[in-house]
mmCIF file of C-alpha atoms and ligand atoms in Angstrom:
data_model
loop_
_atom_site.group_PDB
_atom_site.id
_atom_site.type_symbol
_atom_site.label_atom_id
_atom_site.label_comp_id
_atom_site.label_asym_id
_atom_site.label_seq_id
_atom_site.Cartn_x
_atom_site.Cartn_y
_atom_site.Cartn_z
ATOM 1 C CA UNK A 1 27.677 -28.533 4.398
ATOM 2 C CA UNK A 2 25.503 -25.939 3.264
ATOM 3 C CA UNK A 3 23.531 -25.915 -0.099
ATOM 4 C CA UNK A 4 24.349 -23.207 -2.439
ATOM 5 C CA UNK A 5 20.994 -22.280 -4.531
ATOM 6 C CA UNK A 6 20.338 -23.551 -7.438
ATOM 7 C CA UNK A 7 20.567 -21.033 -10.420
ATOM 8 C CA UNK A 8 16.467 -21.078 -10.348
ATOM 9 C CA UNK A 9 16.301 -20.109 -6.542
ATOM 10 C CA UNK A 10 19.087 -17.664 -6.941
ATOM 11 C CA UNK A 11 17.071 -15.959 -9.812
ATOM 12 C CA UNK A 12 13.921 -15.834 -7.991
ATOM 13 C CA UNK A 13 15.600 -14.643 -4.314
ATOM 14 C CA UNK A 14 17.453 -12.045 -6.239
ATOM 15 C CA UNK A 15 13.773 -10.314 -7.674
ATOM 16 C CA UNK A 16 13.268 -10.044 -4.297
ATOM 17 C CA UNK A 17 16.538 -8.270 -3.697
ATOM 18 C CA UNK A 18 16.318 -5.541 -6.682
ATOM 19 C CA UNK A 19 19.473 -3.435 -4.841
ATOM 20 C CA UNK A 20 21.608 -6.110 -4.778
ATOM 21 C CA UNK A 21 24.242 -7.422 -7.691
ATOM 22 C CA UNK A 22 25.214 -10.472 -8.320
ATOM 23 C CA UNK A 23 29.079 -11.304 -8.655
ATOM 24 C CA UNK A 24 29.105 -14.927 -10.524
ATOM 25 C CA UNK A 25 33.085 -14.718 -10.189
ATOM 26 C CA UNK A 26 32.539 -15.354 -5.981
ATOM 27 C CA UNK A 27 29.032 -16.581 -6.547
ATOM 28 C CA UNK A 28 28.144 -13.615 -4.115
ATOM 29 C CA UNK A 29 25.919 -10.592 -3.803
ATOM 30 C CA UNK A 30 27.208 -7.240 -3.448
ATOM 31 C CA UNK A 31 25.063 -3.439 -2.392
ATOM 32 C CA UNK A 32 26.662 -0.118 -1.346
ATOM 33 C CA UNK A 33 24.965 1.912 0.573
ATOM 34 C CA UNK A 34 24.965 5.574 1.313
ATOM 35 C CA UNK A 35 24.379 7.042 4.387
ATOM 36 C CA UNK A 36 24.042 10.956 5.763
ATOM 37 C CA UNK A 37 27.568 10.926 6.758
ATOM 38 C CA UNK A 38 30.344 8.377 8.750
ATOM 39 C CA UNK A 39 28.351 8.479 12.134
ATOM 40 C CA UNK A 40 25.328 7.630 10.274
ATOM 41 C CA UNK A 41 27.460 5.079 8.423
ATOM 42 C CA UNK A 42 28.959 3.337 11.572
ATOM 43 C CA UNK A 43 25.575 3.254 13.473
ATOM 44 C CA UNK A 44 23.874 0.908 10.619
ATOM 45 C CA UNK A 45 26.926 -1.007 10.464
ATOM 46 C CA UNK A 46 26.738 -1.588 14.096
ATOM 47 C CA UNK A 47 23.252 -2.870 13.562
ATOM 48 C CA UNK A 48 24.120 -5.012 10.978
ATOM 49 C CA UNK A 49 27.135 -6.182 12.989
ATOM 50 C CA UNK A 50 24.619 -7.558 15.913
ATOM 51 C CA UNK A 51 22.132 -8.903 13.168
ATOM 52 C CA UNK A 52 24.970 -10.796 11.823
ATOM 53 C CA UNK A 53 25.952 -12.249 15.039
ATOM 54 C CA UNK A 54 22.958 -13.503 16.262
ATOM 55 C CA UNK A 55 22.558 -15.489 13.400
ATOM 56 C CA UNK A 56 26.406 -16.382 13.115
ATOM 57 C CA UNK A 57 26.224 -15.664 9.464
ATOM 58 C CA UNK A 58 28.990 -12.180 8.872
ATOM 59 C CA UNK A 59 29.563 -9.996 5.951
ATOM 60 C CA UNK A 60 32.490 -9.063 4.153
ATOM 61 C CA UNK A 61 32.459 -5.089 4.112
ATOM 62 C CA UNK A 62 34.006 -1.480 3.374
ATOM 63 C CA UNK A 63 33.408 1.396 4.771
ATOM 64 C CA UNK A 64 34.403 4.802 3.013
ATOM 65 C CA UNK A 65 32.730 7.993 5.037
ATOM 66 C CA UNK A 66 29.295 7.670 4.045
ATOM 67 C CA UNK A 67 29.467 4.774 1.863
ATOM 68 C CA UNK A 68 29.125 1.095 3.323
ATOM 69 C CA UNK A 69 29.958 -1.821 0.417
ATOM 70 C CA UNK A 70 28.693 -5.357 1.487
ATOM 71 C CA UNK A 71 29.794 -8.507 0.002
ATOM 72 C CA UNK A 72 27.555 -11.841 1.134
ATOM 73 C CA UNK A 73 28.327 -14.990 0.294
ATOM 74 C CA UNK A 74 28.805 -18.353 2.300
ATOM 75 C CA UNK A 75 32.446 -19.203 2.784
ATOM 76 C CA UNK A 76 31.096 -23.095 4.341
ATOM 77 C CA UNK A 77 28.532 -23.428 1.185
ATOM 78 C CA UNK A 78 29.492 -25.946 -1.692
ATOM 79 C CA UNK A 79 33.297 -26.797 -2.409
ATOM 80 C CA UNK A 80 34.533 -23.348 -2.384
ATOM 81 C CA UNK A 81 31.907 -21.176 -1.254
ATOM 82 C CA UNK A 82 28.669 -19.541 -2.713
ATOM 83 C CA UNK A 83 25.110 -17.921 -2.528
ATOM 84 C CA UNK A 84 23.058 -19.572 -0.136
ATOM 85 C CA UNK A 85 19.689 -19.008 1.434
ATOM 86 C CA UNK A 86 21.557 -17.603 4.498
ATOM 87 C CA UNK A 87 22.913 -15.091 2.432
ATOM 88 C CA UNK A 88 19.473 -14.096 1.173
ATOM 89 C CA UNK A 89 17.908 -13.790 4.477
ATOM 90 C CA UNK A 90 20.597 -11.528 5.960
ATOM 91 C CA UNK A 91 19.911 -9.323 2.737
ATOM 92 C CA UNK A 92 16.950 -9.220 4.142
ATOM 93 C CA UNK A 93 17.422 -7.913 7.109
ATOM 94 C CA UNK A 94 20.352 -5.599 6.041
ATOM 95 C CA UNK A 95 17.731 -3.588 4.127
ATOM 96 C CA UNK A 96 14.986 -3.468 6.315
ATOM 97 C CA UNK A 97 17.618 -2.220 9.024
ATOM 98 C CA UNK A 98 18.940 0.601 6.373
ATOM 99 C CA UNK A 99 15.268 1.189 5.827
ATOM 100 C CA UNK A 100 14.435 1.194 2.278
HETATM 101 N N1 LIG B 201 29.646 -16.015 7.612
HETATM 102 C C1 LIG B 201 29.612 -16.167 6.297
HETATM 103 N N2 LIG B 201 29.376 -15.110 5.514
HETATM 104 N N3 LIG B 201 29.798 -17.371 5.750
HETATM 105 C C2 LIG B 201 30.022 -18.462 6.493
HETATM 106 O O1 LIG B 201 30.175 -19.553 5.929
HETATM 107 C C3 LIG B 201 30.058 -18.324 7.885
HETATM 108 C C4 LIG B 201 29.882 -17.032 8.428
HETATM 109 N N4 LIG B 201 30.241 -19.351 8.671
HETATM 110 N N5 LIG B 201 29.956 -16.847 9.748
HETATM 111 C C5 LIG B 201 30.137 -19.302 10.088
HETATM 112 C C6 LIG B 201 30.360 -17.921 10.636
HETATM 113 C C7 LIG B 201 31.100 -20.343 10.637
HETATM 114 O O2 LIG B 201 32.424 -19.999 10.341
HETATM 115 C C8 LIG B 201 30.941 -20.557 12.119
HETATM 116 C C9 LIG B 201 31.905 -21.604 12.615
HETATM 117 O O3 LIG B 201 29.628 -20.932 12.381
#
């Protein structure tokens, strides 16, 4: 099984991650982004999609036009699911493929 962090590594991953939320109801973190417009929207998701895969770690998402929600968390961490470091890294790489 996969660790979830402890509330001390969560805290310090999550200065690292100033865009993101954290949900302590799903133990998960949650950004929207906005894009230019749907076909802007659809291409970073496609990025992230491939990201995602190649690391077998997948988000839970909604996509409105422009706007792209993203939910991680780590449905095989802990009893019921919860933050883990594999949620941090794909953070990560989620904004450095948005680009900000
Ligand atoms: N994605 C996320 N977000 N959490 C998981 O626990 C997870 C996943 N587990 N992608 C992976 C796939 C697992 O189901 C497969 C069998 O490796």
């Amino acid at each position: 099984m996969i660790p979830v962090l402890t509330t001390e590594d969560r805290a310090a991953a999550l200065a690292a991650l100033p865009q993101w939320t954290y949900d302590p109801v799903r133990d998960s973190i949650v950004r929207e982004f906005r894009c230019a417009d749907f076909v802007t929207a659809f291409g970073f998701m496609t990025s992230v999609a491939l990201a995602a895969e190649k690391v077998d770690h997948h988000p839970e998402w909604s996509n409105v036009y422009n706007r792209v929600t993203i939910v991680l968390t780590t449905h095989d961490a802990g009893d019921n699911g919860g933050l883990s470091g594999r949620d941090i890294a794909l953070a990560k790489t989620i904004d450095a493929l948005f680009g900000d």
